Coordinates of C-alpha atoms in Angstrom, one line a residue:
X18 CA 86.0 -32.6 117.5
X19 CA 83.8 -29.4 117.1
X20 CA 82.6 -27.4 120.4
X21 CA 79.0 -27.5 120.5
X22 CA 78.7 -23.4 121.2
X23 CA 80.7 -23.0 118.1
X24 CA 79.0 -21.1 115.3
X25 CA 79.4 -24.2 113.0
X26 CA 78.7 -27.1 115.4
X27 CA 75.2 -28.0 113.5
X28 CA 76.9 -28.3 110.0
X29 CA 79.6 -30.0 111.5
X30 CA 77.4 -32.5 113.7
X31 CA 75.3 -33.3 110.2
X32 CA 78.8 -34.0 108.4
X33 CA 79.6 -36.4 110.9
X34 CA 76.6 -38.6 111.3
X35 CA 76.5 -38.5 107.3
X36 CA 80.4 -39.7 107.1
X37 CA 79.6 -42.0 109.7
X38 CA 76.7 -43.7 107.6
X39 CA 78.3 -43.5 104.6
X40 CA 82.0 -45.5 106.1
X41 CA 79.7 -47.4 108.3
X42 CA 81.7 -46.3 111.1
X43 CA 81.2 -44.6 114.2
X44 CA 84.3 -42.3 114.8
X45 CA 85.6 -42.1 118.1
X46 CA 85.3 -38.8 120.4
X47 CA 88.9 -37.6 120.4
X48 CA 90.5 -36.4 124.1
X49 CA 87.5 -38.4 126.1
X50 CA 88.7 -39.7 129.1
X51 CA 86.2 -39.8 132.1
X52 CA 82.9 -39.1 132.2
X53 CA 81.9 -35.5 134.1
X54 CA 81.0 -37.0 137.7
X55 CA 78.3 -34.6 137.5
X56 CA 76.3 -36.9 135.0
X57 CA 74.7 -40.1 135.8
X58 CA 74.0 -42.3 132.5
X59 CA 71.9 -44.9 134.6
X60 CA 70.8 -47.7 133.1
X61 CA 70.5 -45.5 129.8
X62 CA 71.8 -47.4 126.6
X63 CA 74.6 -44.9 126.1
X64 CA 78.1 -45.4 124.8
X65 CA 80.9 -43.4 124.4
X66 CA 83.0 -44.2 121.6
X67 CA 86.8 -44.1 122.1
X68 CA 88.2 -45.7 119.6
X69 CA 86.6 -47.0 115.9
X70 CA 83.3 -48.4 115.9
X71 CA 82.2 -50.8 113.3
X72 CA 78.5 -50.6 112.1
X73 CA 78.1 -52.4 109.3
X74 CA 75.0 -52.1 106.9
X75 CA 72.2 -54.5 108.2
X76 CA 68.4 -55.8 107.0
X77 CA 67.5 -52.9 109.3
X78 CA 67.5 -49.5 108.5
X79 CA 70.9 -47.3 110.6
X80 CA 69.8 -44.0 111.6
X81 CA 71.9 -41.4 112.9
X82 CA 71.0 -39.1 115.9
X83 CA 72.4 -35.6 115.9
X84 CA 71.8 -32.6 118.6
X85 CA 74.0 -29.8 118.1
X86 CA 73.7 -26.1 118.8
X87 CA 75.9 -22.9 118.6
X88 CA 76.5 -19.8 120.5
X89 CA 73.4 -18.4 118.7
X90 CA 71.3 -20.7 121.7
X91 CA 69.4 -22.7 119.1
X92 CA 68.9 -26.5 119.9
X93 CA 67.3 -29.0 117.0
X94 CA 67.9 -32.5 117.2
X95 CA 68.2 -34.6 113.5
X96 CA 67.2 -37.5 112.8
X97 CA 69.3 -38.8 109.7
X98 CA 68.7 -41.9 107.6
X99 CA 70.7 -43.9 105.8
X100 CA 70.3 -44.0 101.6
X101 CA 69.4 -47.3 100.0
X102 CA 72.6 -49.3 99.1
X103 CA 71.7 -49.1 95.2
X104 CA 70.7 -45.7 93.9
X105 CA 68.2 -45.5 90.9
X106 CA 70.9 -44.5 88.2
X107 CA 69.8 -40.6 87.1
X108 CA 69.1 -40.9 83.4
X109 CA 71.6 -40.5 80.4
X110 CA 72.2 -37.3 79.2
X111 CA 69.5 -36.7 76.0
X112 CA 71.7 -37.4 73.0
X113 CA 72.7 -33.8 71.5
X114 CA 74.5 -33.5 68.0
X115 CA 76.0 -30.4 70.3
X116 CA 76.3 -29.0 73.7
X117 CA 76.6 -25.9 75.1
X118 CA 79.7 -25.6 77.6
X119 CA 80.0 -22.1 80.0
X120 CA 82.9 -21.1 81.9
X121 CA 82.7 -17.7 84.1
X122 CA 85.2 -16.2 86.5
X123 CA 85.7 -12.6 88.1
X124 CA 87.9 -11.1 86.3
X125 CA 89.5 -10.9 82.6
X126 CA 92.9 -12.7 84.1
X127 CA 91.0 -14.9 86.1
X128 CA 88.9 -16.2 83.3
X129 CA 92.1 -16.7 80.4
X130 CA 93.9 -18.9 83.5
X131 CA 90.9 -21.0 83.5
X132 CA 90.4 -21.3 80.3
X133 CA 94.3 -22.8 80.3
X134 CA 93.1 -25.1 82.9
X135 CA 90.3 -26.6 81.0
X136 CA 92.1 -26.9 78.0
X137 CA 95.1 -29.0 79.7
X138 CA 91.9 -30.6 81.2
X139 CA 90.1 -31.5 78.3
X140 CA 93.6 -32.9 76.4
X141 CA 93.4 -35.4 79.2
X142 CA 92.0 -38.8 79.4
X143 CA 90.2 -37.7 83.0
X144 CA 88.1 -35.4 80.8
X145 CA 84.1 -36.6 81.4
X146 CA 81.5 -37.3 78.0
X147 CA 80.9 -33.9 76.6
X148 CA 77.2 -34.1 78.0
X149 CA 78.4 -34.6 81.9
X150 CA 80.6 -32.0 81.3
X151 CA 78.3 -29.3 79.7
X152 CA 75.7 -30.5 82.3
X153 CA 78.3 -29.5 86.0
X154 CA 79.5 -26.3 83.8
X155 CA 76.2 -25.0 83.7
X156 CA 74.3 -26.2 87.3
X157 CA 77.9 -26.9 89.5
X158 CA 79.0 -23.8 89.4
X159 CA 78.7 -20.4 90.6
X160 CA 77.7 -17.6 87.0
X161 CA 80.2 -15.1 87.9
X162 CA 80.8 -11.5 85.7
X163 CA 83.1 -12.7 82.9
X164 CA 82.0 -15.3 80.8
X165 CA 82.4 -17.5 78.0
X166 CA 80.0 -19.6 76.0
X167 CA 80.7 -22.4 73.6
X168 CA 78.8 -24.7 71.0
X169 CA 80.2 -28.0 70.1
X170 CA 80.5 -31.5 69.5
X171 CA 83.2 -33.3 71.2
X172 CA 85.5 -32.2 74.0
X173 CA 88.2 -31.7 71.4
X174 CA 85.3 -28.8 69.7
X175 CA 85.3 -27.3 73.1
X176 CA 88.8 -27.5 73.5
X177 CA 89.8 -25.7 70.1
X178 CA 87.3 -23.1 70.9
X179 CA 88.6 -22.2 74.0
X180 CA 92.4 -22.0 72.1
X181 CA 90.7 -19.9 69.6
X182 CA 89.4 -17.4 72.3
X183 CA 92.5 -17.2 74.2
X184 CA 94.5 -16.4 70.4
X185 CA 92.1 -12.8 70.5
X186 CA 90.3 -14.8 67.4
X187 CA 86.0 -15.3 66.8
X188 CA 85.1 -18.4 65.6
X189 CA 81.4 -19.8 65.3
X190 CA 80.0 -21.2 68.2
X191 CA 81.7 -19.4 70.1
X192 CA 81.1 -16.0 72.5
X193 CA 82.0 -13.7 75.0
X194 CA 80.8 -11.3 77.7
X195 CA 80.4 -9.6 80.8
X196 CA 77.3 -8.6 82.5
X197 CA 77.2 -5.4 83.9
X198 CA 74.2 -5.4 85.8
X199 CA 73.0 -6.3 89.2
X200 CA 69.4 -6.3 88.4
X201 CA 68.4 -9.4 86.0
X202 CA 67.4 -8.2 82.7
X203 CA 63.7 -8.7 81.5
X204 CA 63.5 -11.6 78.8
X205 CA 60.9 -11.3 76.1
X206 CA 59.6 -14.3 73.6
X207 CA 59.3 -13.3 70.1
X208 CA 57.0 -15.7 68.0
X209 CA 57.4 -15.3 64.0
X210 CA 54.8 -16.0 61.5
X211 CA 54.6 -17.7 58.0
X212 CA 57.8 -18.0 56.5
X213 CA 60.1 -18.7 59.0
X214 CA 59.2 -23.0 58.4
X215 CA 61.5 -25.3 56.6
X216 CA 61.6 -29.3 56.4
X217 CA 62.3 -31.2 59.1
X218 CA 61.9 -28.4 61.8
X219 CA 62.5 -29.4 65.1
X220 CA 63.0 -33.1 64.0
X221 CA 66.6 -32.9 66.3
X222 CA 65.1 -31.6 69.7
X223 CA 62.4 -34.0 69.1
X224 CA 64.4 -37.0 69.5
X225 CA 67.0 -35.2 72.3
X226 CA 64.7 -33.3 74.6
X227 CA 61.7 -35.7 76.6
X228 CA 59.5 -32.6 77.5
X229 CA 59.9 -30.9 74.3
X230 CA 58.7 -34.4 72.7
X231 CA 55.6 -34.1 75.3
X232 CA 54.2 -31.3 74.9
X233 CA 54.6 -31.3 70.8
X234 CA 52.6 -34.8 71.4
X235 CA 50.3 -32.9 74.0
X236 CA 49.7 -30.5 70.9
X237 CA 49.6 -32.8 68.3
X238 CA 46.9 -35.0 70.4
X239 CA 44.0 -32.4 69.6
X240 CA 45.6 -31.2 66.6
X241 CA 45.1 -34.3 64.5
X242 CA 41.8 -34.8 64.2
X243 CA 41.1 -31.5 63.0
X244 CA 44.2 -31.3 60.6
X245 CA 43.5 -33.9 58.0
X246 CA 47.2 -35.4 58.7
X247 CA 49.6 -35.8 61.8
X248 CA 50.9 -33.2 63.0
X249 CA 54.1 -35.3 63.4
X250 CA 54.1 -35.9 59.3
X251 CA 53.8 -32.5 58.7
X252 CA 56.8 -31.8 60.5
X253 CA 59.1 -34.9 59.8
X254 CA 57.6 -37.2 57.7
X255 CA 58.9 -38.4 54.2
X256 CA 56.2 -35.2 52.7
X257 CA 57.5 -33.2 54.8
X258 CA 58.3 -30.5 52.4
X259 CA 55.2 -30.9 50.3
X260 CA 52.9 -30.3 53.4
X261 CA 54.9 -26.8 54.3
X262 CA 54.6 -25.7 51.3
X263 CA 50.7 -25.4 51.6
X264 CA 49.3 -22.5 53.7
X265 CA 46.6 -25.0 55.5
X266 CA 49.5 -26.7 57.0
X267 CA 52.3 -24.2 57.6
X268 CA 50.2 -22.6 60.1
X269 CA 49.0 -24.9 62.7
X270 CA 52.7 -26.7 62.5
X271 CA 54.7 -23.3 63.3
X272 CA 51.9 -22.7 66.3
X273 CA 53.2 -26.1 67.2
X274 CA 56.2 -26.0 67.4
X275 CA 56.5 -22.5 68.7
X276 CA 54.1 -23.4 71.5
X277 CA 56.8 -26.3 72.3
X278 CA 59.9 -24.6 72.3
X279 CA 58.1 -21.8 74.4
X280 CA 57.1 -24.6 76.6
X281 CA 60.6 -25.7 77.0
X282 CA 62.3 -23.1 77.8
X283 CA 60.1 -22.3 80.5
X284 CA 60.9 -25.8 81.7
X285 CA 64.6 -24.7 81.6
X286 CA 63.6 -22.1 83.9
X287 CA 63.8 -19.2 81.3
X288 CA 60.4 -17.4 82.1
X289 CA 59.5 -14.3 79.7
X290 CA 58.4 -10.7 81.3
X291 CA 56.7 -10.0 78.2
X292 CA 55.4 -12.3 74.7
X293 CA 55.0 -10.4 71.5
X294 CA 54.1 -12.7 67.9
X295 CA 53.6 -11.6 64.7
X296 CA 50.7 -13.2 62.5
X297 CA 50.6 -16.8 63.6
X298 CA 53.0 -16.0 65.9
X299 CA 50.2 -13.1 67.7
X300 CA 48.1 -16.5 68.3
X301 CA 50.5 -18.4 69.7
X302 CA 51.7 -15.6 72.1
X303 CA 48.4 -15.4 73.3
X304 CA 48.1 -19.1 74.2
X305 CA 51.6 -19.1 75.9
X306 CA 50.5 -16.4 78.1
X307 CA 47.4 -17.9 79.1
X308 CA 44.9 -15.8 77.5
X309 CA 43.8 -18.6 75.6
X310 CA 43.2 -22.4 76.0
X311 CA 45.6 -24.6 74.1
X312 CA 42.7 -26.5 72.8
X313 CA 40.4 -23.0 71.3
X314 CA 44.0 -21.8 70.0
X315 CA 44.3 -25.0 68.1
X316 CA 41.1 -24.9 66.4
X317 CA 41.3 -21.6 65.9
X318 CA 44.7 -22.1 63.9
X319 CA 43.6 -24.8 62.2
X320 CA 40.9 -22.8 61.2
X321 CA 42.7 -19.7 60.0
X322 CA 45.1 -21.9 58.0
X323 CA 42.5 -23.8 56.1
X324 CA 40.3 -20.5 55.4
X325 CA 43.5 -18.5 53.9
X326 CA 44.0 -21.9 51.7
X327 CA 40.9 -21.7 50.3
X328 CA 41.3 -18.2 49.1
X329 CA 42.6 -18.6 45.2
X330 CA 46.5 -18.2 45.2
X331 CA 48.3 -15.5 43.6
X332 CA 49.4 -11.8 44.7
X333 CA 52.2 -10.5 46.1
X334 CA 54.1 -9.4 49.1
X335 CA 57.4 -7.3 48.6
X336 CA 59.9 -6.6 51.5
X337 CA 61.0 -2.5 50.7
X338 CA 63.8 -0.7 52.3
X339 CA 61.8 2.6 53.1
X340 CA 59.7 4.2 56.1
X341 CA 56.3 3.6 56.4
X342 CA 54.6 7.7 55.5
X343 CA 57.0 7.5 51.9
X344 CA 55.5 3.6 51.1
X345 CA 52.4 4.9 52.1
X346 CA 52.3 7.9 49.8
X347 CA 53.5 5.6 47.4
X348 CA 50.2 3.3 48.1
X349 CA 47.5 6.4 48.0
X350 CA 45.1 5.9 45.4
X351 CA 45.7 2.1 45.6
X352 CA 44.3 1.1 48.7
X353 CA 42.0 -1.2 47.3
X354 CA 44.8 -3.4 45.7
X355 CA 47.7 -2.9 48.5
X356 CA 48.2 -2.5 51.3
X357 CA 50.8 -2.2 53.9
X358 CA 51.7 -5.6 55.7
X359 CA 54.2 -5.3 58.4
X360 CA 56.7 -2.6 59.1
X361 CA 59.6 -3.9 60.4
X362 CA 61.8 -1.3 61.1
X363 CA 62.6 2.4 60.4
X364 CA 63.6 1.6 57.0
X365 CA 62.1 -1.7 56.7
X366 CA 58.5 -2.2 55.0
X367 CA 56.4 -4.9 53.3
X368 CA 53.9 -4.3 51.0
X369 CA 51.1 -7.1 50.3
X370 CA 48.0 -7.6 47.6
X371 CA 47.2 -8.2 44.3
X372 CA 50.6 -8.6 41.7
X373 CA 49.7 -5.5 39.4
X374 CA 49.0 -3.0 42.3
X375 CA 52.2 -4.2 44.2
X376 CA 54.2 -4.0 40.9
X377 CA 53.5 -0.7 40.5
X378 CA 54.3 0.4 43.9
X379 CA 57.6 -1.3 43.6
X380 CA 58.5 -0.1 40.7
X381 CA 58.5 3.1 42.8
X382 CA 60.4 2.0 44.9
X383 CA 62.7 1.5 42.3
X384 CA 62.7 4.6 40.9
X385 CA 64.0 5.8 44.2
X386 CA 66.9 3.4 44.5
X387 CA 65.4 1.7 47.1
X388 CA 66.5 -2.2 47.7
X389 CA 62.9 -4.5 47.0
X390 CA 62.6 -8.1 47.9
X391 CA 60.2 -10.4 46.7
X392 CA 58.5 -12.8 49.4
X393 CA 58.3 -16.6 48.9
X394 CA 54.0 -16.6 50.1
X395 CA 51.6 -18.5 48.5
X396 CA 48.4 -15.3 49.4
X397 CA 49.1 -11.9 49.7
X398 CA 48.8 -12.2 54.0
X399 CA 48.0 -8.7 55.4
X400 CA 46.1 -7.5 52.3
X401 CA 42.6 -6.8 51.2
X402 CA 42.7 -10.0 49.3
X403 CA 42.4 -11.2 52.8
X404 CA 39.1 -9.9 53.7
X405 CA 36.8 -12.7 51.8
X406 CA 37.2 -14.8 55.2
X407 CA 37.2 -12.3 58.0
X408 CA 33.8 -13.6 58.4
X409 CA 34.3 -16.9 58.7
X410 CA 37.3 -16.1 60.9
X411 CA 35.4 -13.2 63.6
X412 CA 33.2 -16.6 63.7
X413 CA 35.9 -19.1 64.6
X414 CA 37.4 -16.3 66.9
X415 CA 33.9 -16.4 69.0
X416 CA 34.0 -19.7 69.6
X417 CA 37.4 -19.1 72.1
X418 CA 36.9 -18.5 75.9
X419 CA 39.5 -15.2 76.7
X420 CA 40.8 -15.2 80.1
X421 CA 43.2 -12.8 82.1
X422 CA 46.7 -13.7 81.0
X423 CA 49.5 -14.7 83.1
X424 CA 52.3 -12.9 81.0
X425 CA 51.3 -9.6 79.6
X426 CA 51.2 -9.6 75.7
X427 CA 51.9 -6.8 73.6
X428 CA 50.4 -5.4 70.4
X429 CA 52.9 -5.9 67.4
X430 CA 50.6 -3.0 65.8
X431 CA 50.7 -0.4 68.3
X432 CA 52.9 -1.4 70.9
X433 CA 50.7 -1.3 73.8
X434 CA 49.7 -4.5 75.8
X435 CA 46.4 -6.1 74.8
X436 CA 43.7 -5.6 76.4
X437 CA 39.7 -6.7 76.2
X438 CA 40.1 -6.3 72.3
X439 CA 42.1 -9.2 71.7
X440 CA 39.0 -11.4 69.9
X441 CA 38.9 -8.5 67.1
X442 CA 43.2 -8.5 66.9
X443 CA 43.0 -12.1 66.4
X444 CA 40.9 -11.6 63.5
X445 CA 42.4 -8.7 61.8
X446 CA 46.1 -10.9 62.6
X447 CA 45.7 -12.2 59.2

C-alpha cells in the first residue's frame, strides 16, 4: 500500500486499478483491520477487500474507480476502463530489403558495453525480426550523446557491424558520433535537378513505405492526364529507361518523386527550417513549401518538360574545375553561344550552349590544366539555346496562384530567400 499524501499516490493508485483490470483481480488492502469508528458506511455499497478478490471479465464492461492525491493537495478522481479482450493486431512492419538500427548511451564506455550486450543479444534465439527490433531501437528508447547507426539486412548484418565498430574498423553501413549541442540543429531539403534520375527510382520505397505510395499516387492522379503516360510507367514500368531518357519525361517524374520523399520525411517527423532546389528541383521546393499548389506545380512541370523537348537536341554542358570570374573571362566575347549554367562550388563550374562555343571554352580550360567533364543532357539547360520557349513558359508560369509559403525558400542564384519575384525565377529556372 501507498499513503495517499505521498508524492506518488496518483501514479501508484492508476497502476493499481490497471493491474487489477488486467489480472481481473481486486488486490486486498494490506494491514486493514477495523474500520475508523469515525466513518459510517451506511447502507453505501462499499467493501473493503482483505484478502483476493476475483472479478472475472463479464458481457458488461469493469471499470475501475481511482481517487488519490498527494501532499501537493490535489484531488482528481479517474475513471478507468477496461480494454477489449482482442486488440486489433498493429500492422506488419513494411517489408525493407534493410533497416536502420540505433543504439546511444552517455558515454564512450557506456556505449562499447552496450554494444557487447546487443551483440551476445543478437547471437541469441530471443533476438526479435530485424524490423521489431530497428522499430523499439529507434521510438523505445531514450537518443542519448554517443551514438551509433547501422544499415542492414538481418540481425546477423547488425550483429557483424557492431563487431566491426567495437574492432576500431569502418565498414559500409555503418557510423558513428556524438552530438555536441544542446540546441537542435536546423535541417534543410536540398532538391536536385535533371540528371540525378536512373531506372527504377524509387520502385523499393514504393512497395515498403504506404504514405510514400500515397502521395506518389496523390501526384500521379493529376499528373497523368497531362503526361501522355503513367506517371507510374515512367518510373517502373518495363520502358522505364526509354521514358528517362527523354527530357519531357525526366522532369515531371523527379518533381514526383522528390515531392514524395519530401512528403515522407515530414511524415517521419523530419521538418526542414529552410528548402533550396536547383532547376526542377527550384519548382519542387517551392511546392513543398507551400508557395505553390501541387496541382499549378504539376502543370507547370509538365509544361516545362515538354517545351525544353521540343527545342531541337544537341549542345553541350561541361562540368569545369575553376571559379566562376576565370570561366567567365574565358566566356567574354561568346555570350551569345555560352553561357554559365550552375556554379557549384569555389572551384566548381558548368558551362552550357551550343557544342562549338563550349568546345572552345573548354579547350581553355584545358590549356590551363584544369579537370573538364562532359554532362550526359540531351539540351544545353541554362543556356541561350533555352530562350526560344521562355515565352511560352512566363505563359505557363501565369497561370499558377503564388501564395505566402510555410517554409522559407531560398534563391540557389543569390542566396537570399524568395520573395514576390518568384513567377519570373520560375521562368528563368530553365
Amino acid at each position: 500500500n501507498f499513503g495517499h499524501i505521498e508524492a506518488g499516490a496518483g501514479l501508484l493508485g492508476l497502476l493499481k486499478a490497471a493491474l487489477s483490470l488486467e489480472n481481473e483481480e481486486i488486490f486486498p488492502s494490506l494491514h486493514f483491520t477495523q474500520l475508523n469508528p469515525n466513518i459510517d458506511l451506511g447502507p453505501a455499497p462499499v467493501k473493503i477487500p482483505t484478502a483476493p478478490v476475483a472479478w472475472p471479465r463479464t458481457n458488461a464492461q469493469r471499470m475501475a474507480g481511482i481517487n488519490s492525491f498527494g501532499y501537493s493537495g490535489t484531488n482528481a478522481h479517474v475513471i478507468l476502463q477496461e480494454a477489449p479482450a482482442s486488440l486489433v493486431e498493429r500492422p506488419a512492419a513494411p517489408k525493407r530489403s534493410d533497416e536502420l538500427v540505433v543504439v546511444s548511451a552517455k558515454t564512450q564506455p557506456a556505449l562499447e558495453d552496450l554494444v557487447d550486450r546487443w551483440v551476445a543479444f543478437l547471437e541469441t534465439d530471443e533476438a526479435p525480426s530485424l524490423a521489431d527490433l530497428a522499430f523499439t531501437a529507434a521510438t523505445g528508447r531514450t537518443p542519448l550523446n554517443h551514438r551509433l547507426a547501422m544499415v542492414g539486412s538481418s540481425t546477423e548484418s547488425i550483429a557483424a557491424l557492431m563487431r566491426t565498430w567495437r574492432a576500431g574498423r569502418r565498414a559500409k553501413g555503418l557510423a558513428a558520433g556524438q552530438t555536441r549541442f544542446r540546441i537542435k540543429p536546423k535541417v534543410a531539403f536540398i532538391f536536385t535537378g535533371q540528371g540525378a534520375q536512373y531506372e527504377g527510382m524509387g520502385r523499393e520505397l514504393y512497395n515498403a513505405e504506404a504514405y510514400f505510395a500515397k502521395t506518389l499516387d496523390r501526384v500521379a492522379e493529376i499528373m497523368d492526364p497531362l503526361l501522355g503516360a503513367p506517371l507510374k510507367e515512367v518510373l517502373f514500368g518495363a520502358e522505364s529507361g526509354a521514358y528517362l531518357s527523354s527530357t519531357e519525361y525526366v522532369q515531371p517524374a523527379l518533381f514526383a518523386l522528390e515531392y514524395a520523399l519530401a512528403s515522407f520525411f515530414q511524415h517521419l517527423g523530419i521538418e526542414p527550417d529552410v528548402v533550396i532546389g536547383h532547376s526542377v528541383g527550384e519548382i519542387t521546393a517551392a511546392c513543398f513549401a507551400g508557395i505553390l499548389d501541387l496541382e499549378d506545380a504539376v502543370r507547370f512541370i509538365v509544361a516545362r518538360g515538354r517545351l525544353m523537348g521540343s527545342l531541337p537536341a544537341g549542345g553541350a554542358m561541361v562540368a569545369i574545375g575553376t571559379d566562376l570570374e576565370t570561366a567567365r573571362q574565358w566566356i567574354k566575347g561568346r555570350e551569345d553561344g555560352v553561357s554559365i549554367a550552375t556554379v557549384n562550388g569555389p572551384q566548381a563550374v558548368v558551362i552550357s550552349g551550343e557544342a562549338a562555343a563550349v568546345a572552345a571554352v573548354v579547350e581553355l580550360a584545358q590549356e590551363a590544366g584544369l579537370r573538364t567533364t562532359a554532362l550526359e543532357v540531351s539540351h544545353a539547360f541554362h543556356s541561350p539555346l533555352m530562350d526560344p520557349i521562355l515565352d511560352a513558359l512566363a505563359a505557363s508560369a501565369a497561370t499558377m496562384r503564388v501564395r505566402p509559403g510555410r517554409i522559407p525558400v531560398v534563391s540557389n542564384v543569390t542566396g537570399d530567400f524568395h520573395g514576390d519575384e518568384i513567377l519570373s525565377w520560375l521562368v528563368k529556372s530553365g
